[in-house]
PDB file of C-alpha atoms in Angstrom:
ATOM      1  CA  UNK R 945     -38.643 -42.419  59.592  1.00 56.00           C
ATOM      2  CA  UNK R 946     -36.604 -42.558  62.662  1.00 69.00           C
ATOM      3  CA  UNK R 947     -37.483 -39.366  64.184  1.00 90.00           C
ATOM      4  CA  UNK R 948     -35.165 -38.358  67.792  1.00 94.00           C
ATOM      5  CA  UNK R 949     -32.732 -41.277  68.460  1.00 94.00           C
ATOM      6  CA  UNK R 950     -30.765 -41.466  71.612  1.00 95.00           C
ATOM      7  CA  UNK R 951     -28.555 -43.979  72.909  1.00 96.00           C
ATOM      8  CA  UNK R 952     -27.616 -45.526  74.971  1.00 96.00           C
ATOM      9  CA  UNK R 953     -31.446 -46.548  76.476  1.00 93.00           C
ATOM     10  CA  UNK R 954     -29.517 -47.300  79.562  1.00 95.00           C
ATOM     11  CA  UNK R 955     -25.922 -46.297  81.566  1.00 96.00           C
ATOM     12  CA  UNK R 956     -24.690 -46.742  84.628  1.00 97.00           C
ATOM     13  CA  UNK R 957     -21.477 -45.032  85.598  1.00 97.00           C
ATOM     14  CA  UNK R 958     -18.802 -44.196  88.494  1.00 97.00           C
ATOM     15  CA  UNK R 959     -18.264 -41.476  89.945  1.00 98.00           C
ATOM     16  CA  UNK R 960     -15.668 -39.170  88.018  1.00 97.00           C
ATOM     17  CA  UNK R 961     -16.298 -41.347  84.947  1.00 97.00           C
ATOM     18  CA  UNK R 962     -17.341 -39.438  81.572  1.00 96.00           C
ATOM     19  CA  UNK R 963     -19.501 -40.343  78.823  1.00 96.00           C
ATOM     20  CA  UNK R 964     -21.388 -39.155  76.039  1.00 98.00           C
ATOM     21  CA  UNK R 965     -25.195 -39.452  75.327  1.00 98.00           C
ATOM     22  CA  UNK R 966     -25.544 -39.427  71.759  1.00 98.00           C
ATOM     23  CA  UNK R 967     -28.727 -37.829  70.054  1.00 97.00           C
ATOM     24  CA  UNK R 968     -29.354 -37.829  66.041  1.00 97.00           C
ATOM     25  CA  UNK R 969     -32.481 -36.671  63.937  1.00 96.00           C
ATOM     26  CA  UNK R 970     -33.171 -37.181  60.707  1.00 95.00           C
ATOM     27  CA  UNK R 971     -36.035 -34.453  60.385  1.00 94.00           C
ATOM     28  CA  UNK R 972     -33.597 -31.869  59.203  1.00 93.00           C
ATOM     29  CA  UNK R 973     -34.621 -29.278  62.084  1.00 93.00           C
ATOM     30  CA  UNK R 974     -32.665 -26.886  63.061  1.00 92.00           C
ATOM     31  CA  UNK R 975     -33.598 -26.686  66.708  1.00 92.00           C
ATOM     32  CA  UNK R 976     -32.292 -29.326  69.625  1.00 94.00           C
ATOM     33  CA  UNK R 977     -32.065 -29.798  73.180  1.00 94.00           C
ATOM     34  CA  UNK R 978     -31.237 -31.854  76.003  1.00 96.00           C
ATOM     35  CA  UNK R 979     -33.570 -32.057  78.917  1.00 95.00           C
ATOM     36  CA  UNK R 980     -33.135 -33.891  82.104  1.00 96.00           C
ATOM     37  CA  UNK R 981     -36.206 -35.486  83.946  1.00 93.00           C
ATOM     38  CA  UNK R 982     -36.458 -35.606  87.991  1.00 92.00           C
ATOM     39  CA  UNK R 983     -38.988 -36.394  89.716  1.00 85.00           C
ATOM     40  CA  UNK R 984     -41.393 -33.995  91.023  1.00 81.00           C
ATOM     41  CA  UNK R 985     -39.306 -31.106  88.513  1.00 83.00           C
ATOM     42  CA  UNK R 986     -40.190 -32.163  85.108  1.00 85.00           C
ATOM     43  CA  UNK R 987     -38.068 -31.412  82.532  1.00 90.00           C
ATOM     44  CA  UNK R 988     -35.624 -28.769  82.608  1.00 92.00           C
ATOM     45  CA  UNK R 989     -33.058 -27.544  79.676  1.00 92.00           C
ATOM     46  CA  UNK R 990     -29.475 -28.196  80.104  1.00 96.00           C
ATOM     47  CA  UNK R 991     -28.040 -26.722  76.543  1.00 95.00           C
ATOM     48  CA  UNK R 992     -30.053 -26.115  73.257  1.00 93.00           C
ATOM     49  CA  UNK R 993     -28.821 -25.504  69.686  1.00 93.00           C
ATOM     50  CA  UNK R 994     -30.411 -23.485  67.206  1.00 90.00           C
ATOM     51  CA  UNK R 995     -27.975 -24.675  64.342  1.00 92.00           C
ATOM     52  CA  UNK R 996     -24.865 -26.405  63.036  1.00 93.00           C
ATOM     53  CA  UNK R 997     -21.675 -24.894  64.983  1.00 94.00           C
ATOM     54  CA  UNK R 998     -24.264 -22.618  67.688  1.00 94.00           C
ATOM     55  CA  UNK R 999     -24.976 -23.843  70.847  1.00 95.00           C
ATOM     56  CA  UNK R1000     -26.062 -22.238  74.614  1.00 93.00           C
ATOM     57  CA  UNK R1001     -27.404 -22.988  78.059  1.00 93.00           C
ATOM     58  CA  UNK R1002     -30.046 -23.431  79.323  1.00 91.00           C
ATOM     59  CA  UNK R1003     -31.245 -23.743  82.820  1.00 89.00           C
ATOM     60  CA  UNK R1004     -28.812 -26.180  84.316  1.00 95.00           C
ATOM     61  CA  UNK R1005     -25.860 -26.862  81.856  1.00 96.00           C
ATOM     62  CA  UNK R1006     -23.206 -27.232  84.942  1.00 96.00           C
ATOM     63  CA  UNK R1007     -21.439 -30.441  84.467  1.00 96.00           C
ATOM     64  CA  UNK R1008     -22.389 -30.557  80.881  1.00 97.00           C
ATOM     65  CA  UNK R1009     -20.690 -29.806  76.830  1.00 97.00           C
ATOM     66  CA  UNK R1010     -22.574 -30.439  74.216  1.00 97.00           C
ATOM     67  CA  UNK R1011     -21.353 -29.600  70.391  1.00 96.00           C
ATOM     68  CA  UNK R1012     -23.291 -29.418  67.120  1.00 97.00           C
ATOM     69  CA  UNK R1013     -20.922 -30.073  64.234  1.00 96.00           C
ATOM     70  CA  UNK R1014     -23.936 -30.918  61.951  1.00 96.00           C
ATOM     71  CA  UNK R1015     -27.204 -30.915  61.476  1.00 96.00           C
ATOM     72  CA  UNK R1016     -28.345 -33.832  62.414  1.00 97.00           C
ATOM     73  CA  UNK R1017     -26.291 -34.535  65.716  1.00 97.00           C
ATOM     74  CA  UNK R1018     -26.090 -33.401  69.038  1.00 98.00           C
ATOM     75  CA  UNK R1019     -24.309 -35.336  71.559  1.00 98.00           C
ATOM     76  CA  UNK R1020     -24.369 -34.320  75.505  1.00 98.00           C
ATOM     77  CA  UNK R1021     -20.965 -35.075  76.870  1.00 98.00           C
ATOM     78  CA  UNK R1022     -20.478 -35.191  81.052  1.00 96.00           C
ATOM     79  CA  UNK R1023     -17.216 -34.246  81.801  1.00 92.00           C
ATOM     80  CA  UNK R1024     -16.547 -36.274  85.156  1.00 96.00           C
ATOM     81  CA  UNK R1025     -20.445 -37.669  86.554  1.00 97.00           C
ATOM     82  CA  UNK R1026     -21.503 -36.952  89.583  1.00 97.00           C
ATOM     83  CA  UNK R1027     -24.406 -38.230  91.523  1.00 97.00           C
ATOM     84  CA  UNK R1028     -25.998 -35.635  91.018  1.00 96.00           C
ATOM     85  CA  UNK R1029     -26.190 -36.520  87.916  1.00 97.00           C
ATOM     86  CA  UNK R1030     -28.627 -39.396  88.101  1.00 97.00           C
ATOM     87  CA  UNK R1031     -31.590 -39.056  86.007  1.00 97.00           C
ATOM     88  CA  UNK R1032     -33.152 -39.458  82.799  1.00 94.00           C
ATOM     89  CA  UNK R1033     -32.400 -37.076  80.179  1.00 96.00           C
ATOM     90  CA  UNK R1034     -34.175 -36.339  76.484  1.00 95.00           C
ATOM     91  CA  UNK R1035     -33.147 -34.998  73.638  1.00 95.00           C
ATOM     92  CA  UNK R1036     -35.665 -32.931  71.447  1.00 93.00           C
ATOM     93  CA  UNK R1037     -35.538 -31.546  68.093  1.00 93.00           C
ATOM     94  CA  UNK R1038     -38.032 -28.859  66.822  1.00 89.00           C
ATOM     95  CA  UNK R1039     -37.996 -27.379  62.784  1.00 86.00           C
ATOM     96  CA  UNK R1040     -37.364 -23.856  64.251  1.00 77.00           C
ATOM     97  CA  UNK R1041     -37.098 -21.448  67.124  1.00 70.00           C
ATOM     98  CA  UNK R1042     -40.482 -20.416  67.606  1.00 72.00           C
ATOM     99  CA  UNK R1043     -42.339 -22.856  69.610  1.00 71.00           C
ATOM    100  CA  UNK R1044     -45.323 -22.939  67.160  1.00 71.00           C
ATOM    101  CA  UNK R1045     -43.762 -25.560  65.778  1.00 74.00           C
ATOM    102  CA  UNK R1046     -43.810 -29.261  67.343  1.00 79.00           C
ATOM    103  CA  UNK R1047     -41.172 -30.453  69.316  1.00 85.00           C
ATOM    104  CA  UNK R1048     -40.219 -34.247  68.850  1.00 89.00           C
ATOM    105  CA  UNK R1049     -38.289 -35.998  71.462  1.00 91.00           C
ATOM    106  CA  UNK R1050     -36.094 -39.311  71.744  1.00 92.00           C
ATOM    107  CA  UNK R1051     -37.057 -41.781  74.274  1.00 90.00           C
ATOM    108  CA  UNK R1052     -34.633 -40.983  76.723  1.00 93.00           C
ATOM    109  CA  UNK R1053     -31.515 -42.383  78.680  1.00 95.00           C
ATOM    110  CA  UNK R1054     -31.504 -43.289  82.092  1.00 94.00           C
ATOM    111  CA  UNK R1055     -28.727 -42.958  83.606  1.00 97.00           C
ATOM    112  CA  UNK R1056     -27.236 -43.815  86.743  1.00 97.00           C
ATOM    113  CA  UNK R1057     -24.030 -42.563  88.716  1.00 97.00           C
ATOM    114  CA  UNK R1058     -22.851 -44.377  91.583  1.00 97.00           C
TER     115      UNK R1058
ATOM    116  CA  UNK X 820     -39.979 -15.706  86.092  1.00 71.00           C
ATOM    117  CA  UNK X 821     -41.826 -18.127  84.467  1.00 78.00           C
ATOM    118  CA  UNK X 822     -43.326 -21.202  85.801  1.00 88.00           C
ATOM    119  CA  UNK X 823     -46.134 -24.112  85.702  1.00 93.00           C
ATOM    120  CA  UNK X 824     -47.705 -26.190  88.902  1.00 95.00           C
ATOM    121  CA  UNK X 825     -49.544 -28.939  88.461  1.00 96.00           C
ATOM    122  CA  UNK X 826     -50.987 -29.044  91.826  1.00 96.00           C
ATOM    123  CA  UNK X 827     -51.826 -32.893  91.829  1.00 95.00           C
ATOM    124  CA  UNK X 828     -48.640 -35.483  91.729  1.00 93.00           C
ATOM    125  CA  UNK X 829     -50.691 -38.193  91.477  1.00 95.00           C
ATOM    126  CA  UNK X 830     -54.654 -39.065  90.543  1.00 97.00           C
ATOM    127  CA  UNK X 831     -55.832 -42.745  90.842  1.00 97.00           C
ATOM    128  CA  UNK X 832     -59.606 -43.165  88.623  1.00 97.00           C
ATOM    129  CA  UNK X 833     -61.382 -46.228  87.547  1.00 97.00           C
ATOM    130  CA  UNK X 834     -61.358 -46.886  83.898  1.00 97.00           C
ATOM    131  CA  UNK X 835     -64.501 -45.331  82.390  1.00 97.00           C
ATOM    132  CA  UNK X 836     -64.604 -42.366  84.720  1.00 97.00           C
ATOM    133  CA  UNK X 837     -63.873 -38.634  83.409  1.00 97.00           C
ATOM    134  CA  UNK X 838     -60.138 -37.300  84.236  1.00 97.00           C
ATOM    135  CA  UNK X 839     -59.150 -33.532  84.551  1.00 98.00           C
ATOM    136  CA  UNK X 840     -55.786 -32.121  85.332  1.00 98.00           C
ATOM    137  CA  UNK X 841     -54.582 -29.331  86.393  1.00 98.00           C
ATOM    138  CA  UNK X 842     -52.185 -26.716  84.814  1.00 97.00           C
ATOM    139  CA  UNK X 843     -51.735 -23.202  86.399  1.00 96.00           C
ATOM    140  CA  UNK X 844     -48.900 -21.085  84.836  1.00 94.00           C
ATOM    141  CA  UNK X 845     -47.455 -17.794  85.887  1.00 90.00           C
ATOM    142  CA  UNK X 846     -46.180 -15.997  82.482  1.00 83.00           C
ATOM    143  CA  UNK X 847     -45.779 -11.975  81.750  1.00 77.00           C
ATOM    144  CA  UNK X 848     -48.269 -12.336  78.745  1.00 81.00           C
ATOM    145  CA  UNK X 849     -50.230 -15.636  77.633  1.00 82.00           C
ATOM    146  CA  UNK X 850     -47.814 -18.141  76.445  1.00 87.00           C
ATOM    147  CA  UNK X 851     -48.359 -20.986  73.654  1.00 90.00           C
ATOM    148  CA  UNK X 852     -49.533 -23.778  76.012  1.00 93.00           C
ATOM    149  CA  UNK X 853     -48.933 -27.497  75.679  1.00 94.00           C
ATOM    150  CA  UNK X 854     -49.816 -30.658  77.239  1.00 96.00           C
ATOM    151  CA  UNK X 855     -47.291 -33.849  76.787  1.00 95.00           C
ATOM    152  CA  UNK X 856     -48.388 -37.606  77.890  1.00 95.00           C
ATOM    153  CA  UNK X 857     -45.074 -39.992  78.773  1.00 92.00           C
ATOM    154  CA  UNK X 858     -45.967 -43.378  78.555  1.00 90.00           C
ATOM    155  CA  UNK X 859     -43.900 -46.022  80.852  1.00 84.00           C
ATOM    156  CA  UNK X 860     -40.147 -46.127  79.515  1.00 79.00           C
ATOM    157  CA  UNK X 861     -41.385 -43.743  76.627  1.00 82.00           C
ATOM    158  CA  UNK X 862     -40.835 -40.331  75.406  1.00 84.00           C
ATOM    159  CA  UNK X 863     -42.908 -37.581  75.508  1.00 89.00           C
ATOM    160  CA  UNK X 864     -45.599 -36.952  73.267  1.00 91.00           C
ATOM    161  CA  UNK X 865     -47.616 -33.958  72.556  1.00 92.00           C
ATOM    162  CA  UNK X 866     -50.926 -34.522  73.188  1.00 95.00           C
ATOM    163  CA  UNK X 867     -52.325 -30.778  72.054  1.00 95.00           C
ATOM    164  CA  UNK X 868     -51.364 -27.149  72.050  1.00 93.00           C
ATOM    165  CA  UNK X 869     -52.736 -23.723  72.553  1.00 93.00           C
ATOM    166  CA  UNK X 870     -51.805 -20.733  70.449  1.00 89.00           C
ATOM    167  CA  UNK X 871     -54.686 -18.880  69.975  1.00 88.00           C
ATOM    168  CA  UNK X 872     -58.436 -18.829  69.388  1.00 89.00           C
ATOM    169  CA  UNK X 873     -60.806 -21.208  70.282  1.00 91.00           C
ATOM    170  CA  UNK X 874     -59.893 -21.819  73.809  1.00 93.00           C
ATOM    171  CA  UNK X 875     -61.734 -25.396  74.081  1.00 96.00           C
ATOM    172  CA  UNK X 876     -58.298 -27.277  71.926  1.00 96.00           C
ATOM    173  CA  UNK X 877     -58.799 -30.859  71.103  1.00 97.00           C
ATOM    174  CA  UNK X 878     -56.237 -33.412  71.066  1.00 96.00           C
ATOM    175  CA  UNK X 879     -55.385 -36.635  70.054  1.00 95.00           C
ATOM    176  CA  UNK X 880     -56.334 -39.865  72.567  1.00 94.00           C
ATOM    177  CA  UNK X 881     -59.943 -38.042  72.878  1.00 96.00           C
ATOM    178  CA  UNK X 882     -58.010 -34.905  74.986  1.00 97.00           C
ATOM    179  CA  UNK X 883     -59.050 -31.957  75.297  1.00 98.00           C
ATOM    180  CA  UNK X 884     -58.258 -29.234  77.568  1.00 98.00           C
ATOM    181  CA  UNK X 885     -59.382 -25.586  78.255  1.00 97.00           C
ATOM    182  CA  UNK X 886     -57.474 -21.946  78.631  1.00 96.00           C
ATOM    183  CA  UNK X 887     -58.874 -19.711  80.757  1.00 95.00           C
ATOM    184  CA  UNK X 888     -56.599 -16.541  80.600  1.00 92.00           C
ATOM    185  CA  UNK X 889     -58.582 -14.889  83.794  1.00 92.00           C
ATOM    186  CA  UNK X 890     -57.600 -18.146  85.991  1.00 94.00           C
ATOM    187  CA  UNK X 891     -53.867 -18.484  84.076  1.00 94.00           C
ATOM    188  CA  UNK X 892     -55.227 -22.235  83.675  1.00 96.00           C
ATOM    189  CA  UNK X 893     -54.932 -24.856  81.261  1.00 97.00           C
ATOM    190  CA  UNK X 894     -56.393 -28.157  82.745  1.00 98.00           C
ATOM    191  CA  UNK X 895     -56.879 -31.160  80.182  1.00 98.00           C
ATOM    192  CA  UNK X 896     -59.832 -33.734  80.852  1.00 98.00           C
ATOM    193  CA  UNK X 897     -60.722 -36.657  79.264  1.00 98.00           C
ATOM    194  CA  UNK X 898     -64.637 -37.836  79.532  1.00 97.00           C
ATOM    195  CA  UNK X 899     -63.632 -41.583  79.750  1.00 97.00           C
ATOM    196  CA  UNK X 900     -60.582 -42.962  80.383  1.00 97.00           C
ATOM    197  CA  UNK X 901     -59.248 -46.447  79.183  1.00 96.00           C
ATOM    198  CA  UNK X 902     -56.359 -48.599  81.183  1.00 95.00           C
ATOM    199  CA  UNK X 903     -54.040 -47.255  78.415  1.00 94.00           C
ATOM    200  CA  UNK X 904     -54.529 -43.691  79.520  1.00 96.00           C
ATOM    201  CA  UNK X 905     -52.132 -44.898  82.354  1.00 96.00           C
ATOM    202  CA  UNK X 906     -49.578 -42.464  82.258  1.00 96.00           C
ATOM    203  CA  UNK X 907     -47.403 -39.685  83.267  1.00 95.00           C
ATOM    204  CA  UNK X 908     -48.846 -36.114  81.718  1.00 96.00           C
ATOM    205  CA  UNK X 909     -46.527 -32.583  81.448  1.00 95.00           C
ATOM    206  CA  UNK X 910     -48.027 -29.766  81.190  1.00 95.00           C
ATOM    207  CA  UNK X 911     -45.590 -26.557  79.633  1.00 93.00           C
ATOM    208  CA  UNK X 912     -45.477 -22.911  78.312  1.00 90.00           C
ATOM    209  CA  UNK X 913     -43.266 -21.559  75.885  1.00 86.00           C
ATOM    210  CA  UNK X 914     -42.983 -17.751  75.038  1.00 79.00           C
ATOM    211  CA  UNK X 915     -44.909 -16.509  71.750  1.00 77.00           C
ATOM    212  CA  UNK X 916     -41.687 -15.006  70.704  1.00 70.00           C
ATOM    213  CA  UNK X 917     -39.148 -17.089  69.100  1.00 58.00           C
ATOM    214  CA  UNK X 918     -37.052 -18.438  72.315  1.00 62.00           C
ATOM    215  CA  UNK X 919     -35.756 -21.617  73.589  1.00 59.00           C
ATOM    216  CA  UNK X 920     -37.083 -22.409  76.811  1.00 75.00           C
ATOM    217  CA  UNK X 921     -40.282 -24.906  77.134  1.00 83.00           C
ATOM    218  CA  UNK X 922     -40.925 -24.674  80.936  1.00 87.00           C
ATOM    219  CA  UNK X 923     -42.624 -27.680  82.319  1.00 90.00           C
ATOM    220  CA  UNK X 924     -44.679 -28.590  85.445  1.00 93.00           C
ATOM    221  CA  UNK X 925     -43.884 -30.930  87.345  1.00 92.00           C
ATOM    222  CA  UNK X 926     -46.422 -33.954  85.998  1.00 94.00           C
ATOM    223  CA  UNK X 927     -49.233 -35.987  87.173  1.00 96.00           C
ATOM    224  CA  UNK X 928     -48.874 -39.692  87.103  1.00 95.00           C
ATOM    225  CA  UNK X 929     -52.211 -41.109  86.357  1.00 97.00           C
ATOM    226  CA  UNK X 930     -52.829 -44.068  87.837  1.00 97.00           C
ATOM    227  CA  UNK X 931     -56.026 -46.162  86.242  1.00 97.00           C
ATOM    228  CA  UNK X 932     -57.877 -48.733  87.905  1.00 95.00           C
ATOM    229  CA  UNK X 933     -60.027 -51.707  86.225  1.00 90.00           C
TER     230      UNK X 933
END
């Protein structure tokens, strides 16, 4: 059982370059997000599905599409990376909306713009 | 708005000694409550969660942690630690009606020594 799988582990891109970060599940839950990690922040939500063909934003989705054509995929695309955009970011999947249930996440990908 | 402190960025104990962290959360009403342990280069995992009840919650990795709605507090201890304890630990709320965002504090790295 897989759980949360992201890839790639690791990225480094240039500035105005833009990439995908793929996440898949194979839990069958209906609930994902992308997070991104910074130090001293936490985690905060960039965009968050709650099924196939429904996404939204969440906290900081500004430089960031994401797209949930099934079930069990949701990949976080960055338009043109900046910077900025230098950190480590998780993808978590949950069986529903209310946070009752447990939320599993991937083991990340760090990623680095220069 | 919402929003979690952990007050202490980093705590440095000797293995066998007791740990507690701290969690203080400002929230409209009392949240669901969650603490999350990321191991080097790992994901997050949960490590135990407050809904309701019992406000002493045990955990897995001999964690526990207390809720004490008059302090808006939610610290997690452990009585004695082991070198693998060595880790990064999240503390978050989410809202006890079905919504998407899992606010998280800023994390405590926990640094153990022999």
């Amino acid at each position: 059982n897989a759980g949360v799988t992201q890839t790639p582990k690791f990225q480094v891109l240039k500035t105005g370059q833009s990439m995908t970060l793929q996440c898949a599940q194979d839990m069958n839950h209906e609930y994902m997000s992308w997070y991104r990690q910074d130090p001293g922040m936490g985690l905060r939500l960039i965009h968050y599905s709650v099924g196939a063909g429904i996404t939204d934003q969440g906290e900081v989705p500004n430089g960031y599409n994401v797209s949930r054509s099934t079930t069990e995929d949701f990949p976080l695309r960055l338009l043109s990376a900046a910077p900025s955009q230098t950190s480590v970011y998780f993808c978590a999947s949950r069986p529903g909306q209310g946070w009752n249930t447990e939320a599993f996440f991937g083991q990340g990908t760090r990623l680095t713009v220069v | 708005a919402q929003s979690v402190t952990q007050p202490d960025i980093h705590i440095t104990v000797s293995e066998g000694a007791s740990l507690e962290l701290r969690c203080n959360y400002s929230y409209g009403a009392t949240p669901y409550l969650f603490w999350y342990v990321q191991s080097p280069g790992q994901g997050l995992q949960l490590l135990l969660k407050y809904f309701s009840g019992d406000t002493l919650v045990q955990g897995i990795k001999g964690f526990e942690a207390e809720f004490k709605r008059s302090q808006s507090s939610f610290n997690l201890r452990k009585p004695s630690v082991h070198w693998s304890d060595a880790a990064e630990y999240f503390c978050a709320v989410a809202p006890r009606a079905a919504g998407n965002k899992l606010t998280f504090g800023g994390g405590t790295r926990v640094l153990v020594k022999p």
